[in-house]
């Protein structure tokens, strides 16, 4: 029996040999089962997989019956009826039965789901139950769990079982109490890490599909889903019930968690409005000033810096800000030199980082004499590497770098050091057991020492390395040589808890603080997120609980992608967060700090404003000047030049892209033969030289819909193509070939002769399932007017290149779009890029769309487009991303008719205004303005 719609037909099509004596039984609500049965009967590819398709004796209950497949309509809450239907069709006692529930029974009432589990355990002598479902192993207050629950509650499909059975221990007990004799329950992260379940070469192959570096996001998701297999077969042993794995919730029971054993203390978030950033770095260039640089922001990778200071401090180290000419990056390091060292004129060194996962950086920058200078590049570009200080034989402090990840997903295993007068040099390592890794944690024992500690990391095969090493460098050797010692904790569970991926390791006065990250078993309990490792041998010590918050109203931080430091008074944690699958993004709020004695004290750190001022006629990466003061303004409005649209190499999780609501470019898509065949000659020949088309014939190169500086002209397709090739400003937006005034365009129907050349990537099923229209666009050197669409849409660039500027819905009042209209009078491209003066308080995004790429344009994002060379050919798909009843009823040919609520609202406004006409003008104005303010408050409440 299964409740996975596609499984029977996938198995019958792909694994027919092992299905020879199998019967798939699909049980679902009667209405849904009848719909499934109708689809199977109407779909030849599915129907042909079934032999002896016959009508059941009880078609209301069993609408589809064949030798291989049985569709049963039954409310699973009624196991008596289910038993009658199954017993009438199958010899249950002589069958081997596999029950599959794939994220399904968690939506049922928990008591009913438990009754179903108990019933299936008694179906026969050879029964197995396979359950894939959600859990909340760290509790409902964990940020990922909160996002997940909120998501399903919003869909009105709450996860009903997770609070009664929140972890694997409870889930296993759930089945044991219902007479299952053998139970195995493991998180998906545990299964991923098990080389018996996923072979190392299979994990390594992930990076060949696409460059992948979202390991924390993946681990959080996979730790909140589990696979349970229960059995009542003759071979099942009662002892199997107690089997545990690293992903089992019982693992936590073997890690000390009694809070009385640990250091007590309370942390509190600073009241901060700093930029939300993950995988940034925190460095100190001057006493009492800390700089939080780079990382991944809400929309893109950053090259900005937040500055924190003590108000009593007299220093304002503006020069210590990393210069904007340094490319935006994440997963880099900035290591500060001790002030007491012989090379004290050097304050800190920036090393590596990345843009996309397949674009590591090798550039390095040093801050010296109050200015930044580029120094020797790394021998191998890298990111997620380790960096710390050490002292060489001459008493000079050097920066030691180990491991990391380079292009192609290659994990590195080399040791390097940088000295101010020598540049980069290698450190010889003869330890054969040290495996290549990235995302490890490393620190030196003392600022002036040449020894330290290395913890965890991830291997090239995607598994976390549970190794503890201490290291010591002999700089007197030529070349310098590093000696490593491996340490194994007496508690295997403790070793796995301490050895993490993506953790930060910060040295305090007499101990090391290990903060956040991902352990091999997938998820840290709050009590283990921050631990103290006492010097000098942290691998022999117990974790010390640092209570992150005693106030229930304060959100728990998600300690991945964060950074930490010791500010001389306590531990400071900044940044961090994750994309919680399709459930939404979570960013940590504020800055967390804990005093060295465990007390909550006045927090001295304040945020200083940093303003990036754009010089005219230069690119942002080369022309930013910095000014600084103590008054904070929102960082996303200081620069009004366009920011690049984010890019992605593949179409992944289109639902989450739509939910995020921001433009995104998909690169390297397979759109069919159109990208190579659609030359102008081909289009003329295949579409038809004499075919009549209606085109926009403009009087200049910038079309304006409000001023109507163009005419609609009907001409032969060949004439149109020849004229735009010669440079005439014309534009074709295809219309319905049957009823152009009443129907939306349908590319397959309107241009059938070339439709087979273009294909929509299968990952875009969300788009095609909710399609409103598909439009062919061909243009010469002419700019489209600025406008917004109510429908979401994707623009596939087939030939030529096109530049687009996009503005978020919040900019609508600055773009001169009249009420009730969707098009602007403004010529954006006519501004010569001077957005700062012409369009204040706007946040434009910029993209050059290349052939074979696609741009997702969210609803209500104003946009304008202009070809950058030659003839542009594109396909535009418009689709509904909301319930169809929210859109205006009736004709909507272009997909830009406003929502029915807005159209009705404007009619109501007219009626409201009419009620005040009999009052004196000043009085009417008074009350209308009060109503307007009330509307603004209600609009703000929706955010």
PDB file of N, CA, C and O in Angstrom, residues 458-502:
ATOM      1  N   UNK A 458      34.604  19.541   6.794  1.00  0.00           N
ATOM      2  CA  UNK A 458      33.900  18.616   5.908  1.00  0.00           C
ATOM      3  C   UNK A 458      34.834  18.140   4.814  1.00  0.00           C
ATOM      4  O   UNK A 458      35.632  18.919   4.280  1.00  0.00           O
ATOM      5  N   UNK A 459      34.751  16.865   4.503  1.00  0.00           N
ATOM      6  CA  UNK A 459      35.560  16.306   3.436  1.00  0.00           C
ATOM      7  C   UNK A 459      34.918  16.536   2.081  1.00  0.00           C
ATOM      8  O   UNK A 459      33.779  16.988   1.963  1.00  0.00           O
ATOM      9  N   UNK A 460      35.654  16.179   1.056  1.00  0.00           N
ATOM     10  CA  UNK A 460      35.167  16.388  -0.304  1.00  0.00           C
ATOM     11  C   UNK A 460      33.934  15.555  -0.604  1.00  0.00           C
ATOM     12  O   UNK A 460      33.165  15.873  -1.514  1.00  0.00           O
ATOM     13  N   UNK A 461      33.711  14.497   0.195  1.00  0.00           N
ATOM     14  CA  UNK A 461      32.560  13.623  -0.032  1.00  0.00           C
ATOM     15  C   UNK A 461      31.299  14.110   0.663  1.00  0.00           C
ATOM     16  O   UNK A 461      30.269  13.439   0.645  1.00  0.00           O
ATOM     17  N   UNK A 462      31.346  15.307   1.294  1.00  0.00           N
ATOM     18  CA  UNK A 462      30.152  15.854   1.913  1.00  0.00           C
ATOM     19  C   UNK A 462      29.847  15.305   3.290  1.00  0.00           C
ATOM     20  O   UNK A 462      28.743  15.497   3.804  1.00  0.00           O
ATOM     21  N   UNK A 463      30.824  14.653   3.950  1.00  0.00           N
ATOM     22  CA  UNK A 463      30.642  14.158   5.314  1.00  0.00           C
ATOM     23  C   UNK A 463      31.486  14.986   6.272  1.00  0.00           C
ATOM     24  O   UNK A 463      32.608  15.382   5.953  1.00  0.00           O
ATOM     25  N   UNK A 464      30.946  15.244   7.451  1.00  0.00           N
ATOM     26  CA  UNK A 464      31.681  15.998   8.463  1.00  0.00           C
ATOM     27  C   UNK A 464      32.769  15.118   9.049  1.00  0.00           C
ATOM     28  O   UNK A 464      32.558  13.926   9.328  1.00  0.00           O
ATOM     29  N   UNK A 465      33.944  15.689   9.231  1.00  0.00           N
ATOM     30  CA  UNK A 465      35.113  14.973   9.746  1.00  0.00           C
ATOM     31  C   UNK A 465      35.168  15.156  11.258  1.00  0.00           C
ATOM     32  O   UNK A 465      35.313  16.280  11.751  1.00  0.00           O
ATOM     33  N   UNK A 466      35.055  14.081  11.996  1.00  0.00           N
ATOM     34  CA  UNK A 466      35.021  14.158  13.465  1.00  0.00           C
ATOM     35  C   UNK A 466      36.423  13.942  14.026  1.00  0.00           C
ATOM     36  O   UNK A 466      36.683  12.992  14.756  1.00  0.00           O
ATOM     37  N   UNK A 467      37.322  14.846  13.675  1.00  0.00           N
ATOM     38  CA  UNK A 467      38.709  14.743  14.118  1.00  0.00           C
ATOM     39  C   UNK A 467      39.098  15.969  14.922  1.00  0.00           C
ATOM     40  O   UNK A 467      38.704  17.095  14.614  1.00  0.00           O
ATOM     41  N   UNK A 468      39.938  15.729  15.972  1.00  0.00           N
ATOM     42  CA  UNK A 468      40.530  16.771  16.794  1.00  0.00           C
ATOM     43  C   UNK A 468      42.041  16.704  16.640  1.00  0.00           C
ATOM     44  O   UNK A 468      42.642  15.649  16.826  1.00  0.00           O
ATOM     45  N   UNK A 469      42.638  17.816  16.272  1.00  0.00           N
ATOM     46  CA  UNK A 469      44.083  17.863  16.092  1.00  0.00           C
ATOM     47  C   UNK A 469      44.661  19.052  16.871  1.00  0.00           C
ATOM     48  O   UNK A 469      44.024  20.105  16.963  1.00  0.00           O
ATOM     49  N   UNK A 470      45.831  18.846  17.415  1.00  0.00           N
ATOM     50  CA  UNK A 470      46.632  19.991  17.858  1.00  0.00           C
ATOM     51  C   UNK A 470      47.829  20.079  16.929  1.00  0.00           C
ATOM     52  O   UNK A 470      48.305  19.066  16.393  1.00  0.00           O
ATOM     53  N   UNK A 471      48.299  21.306  16.705  1.00  0.00           N
ATOM     54  CA  UNK A 471      49.391  21.504  15.761  1.00  0.00           C
ATOM     55  C   UNK A 471      50.456  22.408  16.351  1.00  0.00           C
ATOM     56  O   UNK A 471      50.196  23.238  17.224  1.00  0.00           O
ATOM     57  N   UNK A 472      51.654  22.235  15.867  1.00  0.00           N
ATOM     58  CA  UNK A 472      52.792  23.061  16.272  1.00  0.00           C
ATOM     59  C   UNK A 472      53.705  23.220  15.062  1.00  0.00           C
ATOM     60  O   UNK A 472      54.024  22.230  14.389  1.00  0.00           O
ATOM     61  N   UNK A 473      54.084  24.461  14.770  1.00  0.00           N
ATOM     62  CA  UNK A 473      54.904  24.751  13.589  1.00  0.00           C
ATOM     63  C   UNK A 473      56.331  25.064  14.012  1.00  0.00           C
ATOM     64  O   UNK A 473      56.570  25.922  14.878  1.00  0.00           O
ATOM     65  N   UNK A 474      57.266  24.361  13.406  1.00  0.00           N
ATOM     66  CA  UNK A 474      58.694  24.623  13.619  1.00  0.00           C
ATOM     67  C   UNK A 474      59.175  25.543  12.505  1.00  0.00           C
ATOM     68  O   UNK A 474      59.482  25.090  11.399  1.00  0.00           O
ATOM     69  N   UNK A 475      59.222  26.861  12.783  1.00  0.00           N
ATOM     70  CA  UNK A 475      59.634  27.815  11.768  1.00  0.00           C
ATOM     71  C   UNK A 475      61.139  27.838  11.571  1.00  0.00           C
ATOM     72  O   UNK A 475      61.621  28.449  10.606  1.00  0.00           O
ATOM     73  N   UNK A 476      61.894  27.181  12.469  1.00  0.00           N
ATOM     74  CA  UNK A 476      63.349  27.135  12.289  1.00  0.00           C
ATOM     75  C   UNK A 476      63.734  26.175  11.174  1.00  0.00           C
ATOM     76  O   UNK A 476      64.821  26.282  10.594  1.00  0.00           O
ATOM     77  N   UNK A 477      62.829  25.226  10.862  1.00  0.00           N
ATOM     78  CA  UNK A 477      63.098  24.314   9.754  1.00  0.00           C
ATOM     79  C   UNK A 477      63.001  25.072   8.438  1.00  0.00           C
ATOM     80  O   UNK A 477      62.299  26.069   8.320  1.00  0.00           O
ATOM     81  N   UNK A 478      63.709  24.573   7.438  1.00  0.00           N
ATOM     82  CA  UNK A 478      63.667  25.180   6.110  1.00  0.00           C
ATOM     83  C   UNK A 478      63.238  24.132   5.095  1.00  0.00           C
ATOM     84  O   UNK A 478      64.026  23.246   4.760  1.00  0.00           O
ATOM     85  N   UNK A 479      62.018  24.142   4.581  1.00  0.00           N
ATOM     86  CA  UNK A 479      60.955  25.095   4.931  1.00  0.00           C
ATOM     87  C   UNK A 479      60.335  24.770   6.275  1.00  0.00           C
ATOM     88  O   UNK A 479      60.594  23.690   6.831  1.00  0.00           O
ATOM     89  N   UNK A 480      59.515  25.665   6.820  1.00  0.00           N
ATOM     90  CA  UNK A 480      58.861  25.382   8.096  1.00  0.00           C
ATOM     91  C   UNK A 480      58.054  24.088   8.022  1.00  0.00           C
ATOM     92  O   UNK A 480      57.518  23.725   6.979  1.00  0.00           O
ATOM     93  N   UNK A 481      57.990  23.395   9.151  1.00  0.00           N
ATOM     94  CA  UNK A 481      57.303  22.106   9.195  1.00  0.00           C
ATOM     95  C   UNK A 481      56.276  22.120  10.316  1.00  0.00           C
ATOM     96  O   UNK A 481      56.521  22.647  11.402  1.00  0.00           O
ATOM     97  N   UNK A 482      55.117  21.548  10.046  1.00  0.00           N
ATOM     98  CA  UNK A 482      54.062  21.471  11.045  1.00  0.00           C
ATOM     99  C   UNK A 482      53.964  20.047  11.568  1.00  0.00           C
ATOM    100  O   UNK A 482      54.048  19.072  10.813  1.00  0.00           O
ATOM    101  N   UNK A 483      53.845  19.946  12.882  1.00  0.00           N
ATOM    102  CA  UNK A 483      53.647  18.647  13.523  1.00  0.00           C
ATOM    103  C   UNK A 483      52.229  18.595  14.074  1.00  0.00           C
ATOM    104  O   UNK A 483      51.769  19.532  14.720  1.00  0.00           O
ATOM    105  N   UNK A 484      51.555  17.484  13.810  1.00  0.00           N
ATOM    106  CA  UNK A 484      50.152  17.337  14.200  1.00  0.00           C
ATOM    107  C   UNK A 484      49.972  16.148  15.119  1.00  0.00           C
ATOM    108  O   UNK A 484      50.627  15.114  14.951  1.00  0.00           O
ATOM    109  N   UNK A 485      49.086  16.297  16.097  1.00  0.00           N
ATOM    110  CA  UNK A 485      48.749  15.208  17.002  1.00  0.00           C
ATOM    111  C   UNK A 485      47.245  15.030  17.014  1.00  0.00           C
ATOM    112  O   UNK A 485      46.503  16.005  17.206  1.00  0.00           O
ATOM    113  N   UNK A 486      46.799  13.810  16.784  1.00  0.00           N
ATOM    114  CA  UNK A 486      45.371  13.513  16.778  1.00  0.00           C
ATOM    115  C   UNK A 486      44.929  13.137  18.183  1.00  0.00           C
ATOM    116  O   UNK A 486      45.663  12.478  18.928  1.00  0.00           O
ATOM    117  N   UNK A 487      43.732  13.558  18.569  1.00  0.00           N
ATOM    118  CA  UNK A 487      43.203  13.294  19.900  1.00  0.00           C
ATOM    119  C   UNK A 487      41.800  12.734  19.789  1.00  0.00           C
ATOM    120  O   UNK A 487      40.987  13.229  19.008  1.00  0.00           O
ATOM    121  N   UNK A 488      41.534  11.714  20.575  1.00  0.00           N
ATOM    122  CA  UNK A 488      40.220  11.081  20.597  1.00  0.00           C
ATOM    123  C   UNK A 488      39.646  11.236  21.990  1.00  0.00           C
ATOM    124  O   UNK A 488      40.262  10.831  22.977  1.00  0.00           O
ATOM    125  N   UNK A 489      38.479  11.828  22.073  1.00  0.00           N
ATOM    126  CA  UNK A 489      37.833  12.016  23.364  1.00  0.00           C
ATOM    127  C   UNK A 489      37.330  10.679  23.889  1.00  0.00           C
ATOM    128  O   UNK A 489      36.942   9.803  23.120  1.00  0.00           O
ATOM    129  N   UNK A 490      37.341  10.542  25.193  1.00  0.00           N
ATOM    130  CA  UNK A 490      36.869   9.289  25.790  1.00  0.00           C
ATOM    131  C   UNK A 490      35.398   9.031  25.491  1.00  0.00           C
ATOM    132  O   UNK A 490      34.938   7.890  25.503  1.00  0.00           O
ATOM    133  N   UNK A 491      34.652  10.090  25.227  1.00  0.00           N
ATOM    134  CA  UNK A 491      33.242   9.960  24.844  1.00  0.00           C
ATOM    135  C   UNK A 491      33.115  10.194  23.344  1.00  0.00           C
ATOM    136  O   UNK A 491      33.381  11.292  22.850  1.00  0.00           O
ATOM    137  N   UNK A 492      32.714   9.140  22.627  1.00  0.00           N
ATOM    138  CA  UNK A 492      32.530   9.280  21.184  1.00  0.00           C
ATOM    139  C   UNK A 492      31.464  10.323  20.881  1.00  0.00           C
ATOM    140  O   UNK A 492      31.598  11.117  19.936  1.00  0.00           O
ATOM    141  N   UNK A 493      30.400  10.346  21.692  1.00  0.00           N
ATOM    142  CA  UNK A 493      29.337  11.332  21.489  1.00  0.00           C
ATOM    143  C   UNK A 493      29.870  12.747  21.664  1.00  0.00           C
ATOM    144  O   UNK A 493      29.519  13.661  20.914  1.00  0.00           O
ATOM    145  N   UNK A 494      30.725  12.953  22.661  1.00  0.00           N
ATOM    146  CA  UNK A 494      31.287  14.272  22.891  1.00  0.00           C
ATOM    147  C   UNK A 494      32.169  14.699  21.726  1.00  0.00           C
ATOM    148  O   UNK A 494      32.152  15.862  21.307  1.00  0.00           O
ATOM    149  N   UNK A 495      32.946  13.770  21.181  1.00  0.00           N
ATOM    150  CA  UNK A 495      33.812  14.096  20.061  1.00  0.00           C
ATOM    151  C   UNK A 495      32.985  14.528  18.854  1.00  0.00           C
ATOM    152  O   UNK A 495      33.329  15.483  18.159  1.00  0.00           O
ATOM    153  N   UNK A 496      31.894  13.841  18.618  1.00  0.00           N
ATOM    154  CA  UNK A 496      31.038  14.216  17.491  1.00  0.00           C
ATOM    155  C   UNK A 496      30.366  15.564  17.724  1.00  0.00           C
ATOM    156  O   UNK A 496      30.116  16.312  16.788  1.00  0.00           O
ATOM    157  N   UNK A 497      30.080  15.885  18.988  1.00  0.00           N
ATOM    158  CA  UNK A 497      29.435  17.158  19.287  1.00  0.00           C
ATOM    159  C   UNK A 497      30.404  18.326  19.109  1.00  0.00           C
ATOM    160  O   UNK A 497      30.021  19.410  18.679  1.00  0.00           O
ATOM    161  N   UNK A 498      31.668  18.113  19.425  1.00  0.00           N
ATOM    162  CA  UNK A 498      32.654  19.192  19.358  1.00  0.00           C
ATOM    163  C   UNK A 498      33.169  19.386  17.928  1.00  0.00           C
ATOM    164  O   UNK A 498      33.413  20.519  17.500  1.00  0.00           O
ATOM    165  N   UNK A 499      33.308  18.313  17.177  1.00  0.00           N
ATOM    166  CA  UNK A 499      33.848  18.411  15.818  1.00  0.00           C
ATOM    167  C   UNK A 499      32.718  18.780  14.855  1.00  0.00           C
ATOM    168  O   UNK A 499      31.883  17.946  14.523  1.00  0.00           O
ATOM    169  N   UNK A 500      32.726  20.023  14.399  1.00  0.00           N
ATOM    170  CA  UNK A 500      31.604  20.558  13.646  1.00  0.00           C
ATOM    171  C   UNK A 500      32.066  21.119  12.307  1.00  0.00           C
ATOM    172  O   UNK A 500      33.250  21.317  12.075  1.00  0.00           O
ATOM    173  N   UNK A 501      31.079  21.421  11.505  1.00  0.00           N
ATOM    174  CA  UNK A 501      31.317  22.114  10.234  1.00  0.00           C
ATOM    175  C   UNK A 501      30.736  23.514  10.339  1.00  0.00           C
ATOM    176  O   UNK A 501      29.605  23.705  10.795  1.00  0.00           O
ATOM    177  N   UNK A 502      31.515  24.525   9.916  1.00  0.00           N
ATOM    178  CA  UNK A 502      31.016  25.892   9.883  1.00  0.00           C
ATOM    179  C   UNK A 502      30.894  26.550  11.233  1.00  0.00           C
ATOM    180  O   UNK A 502      30.192  27.554  11.368  1.00  0.00           O
TER     181      UNK A 502
END
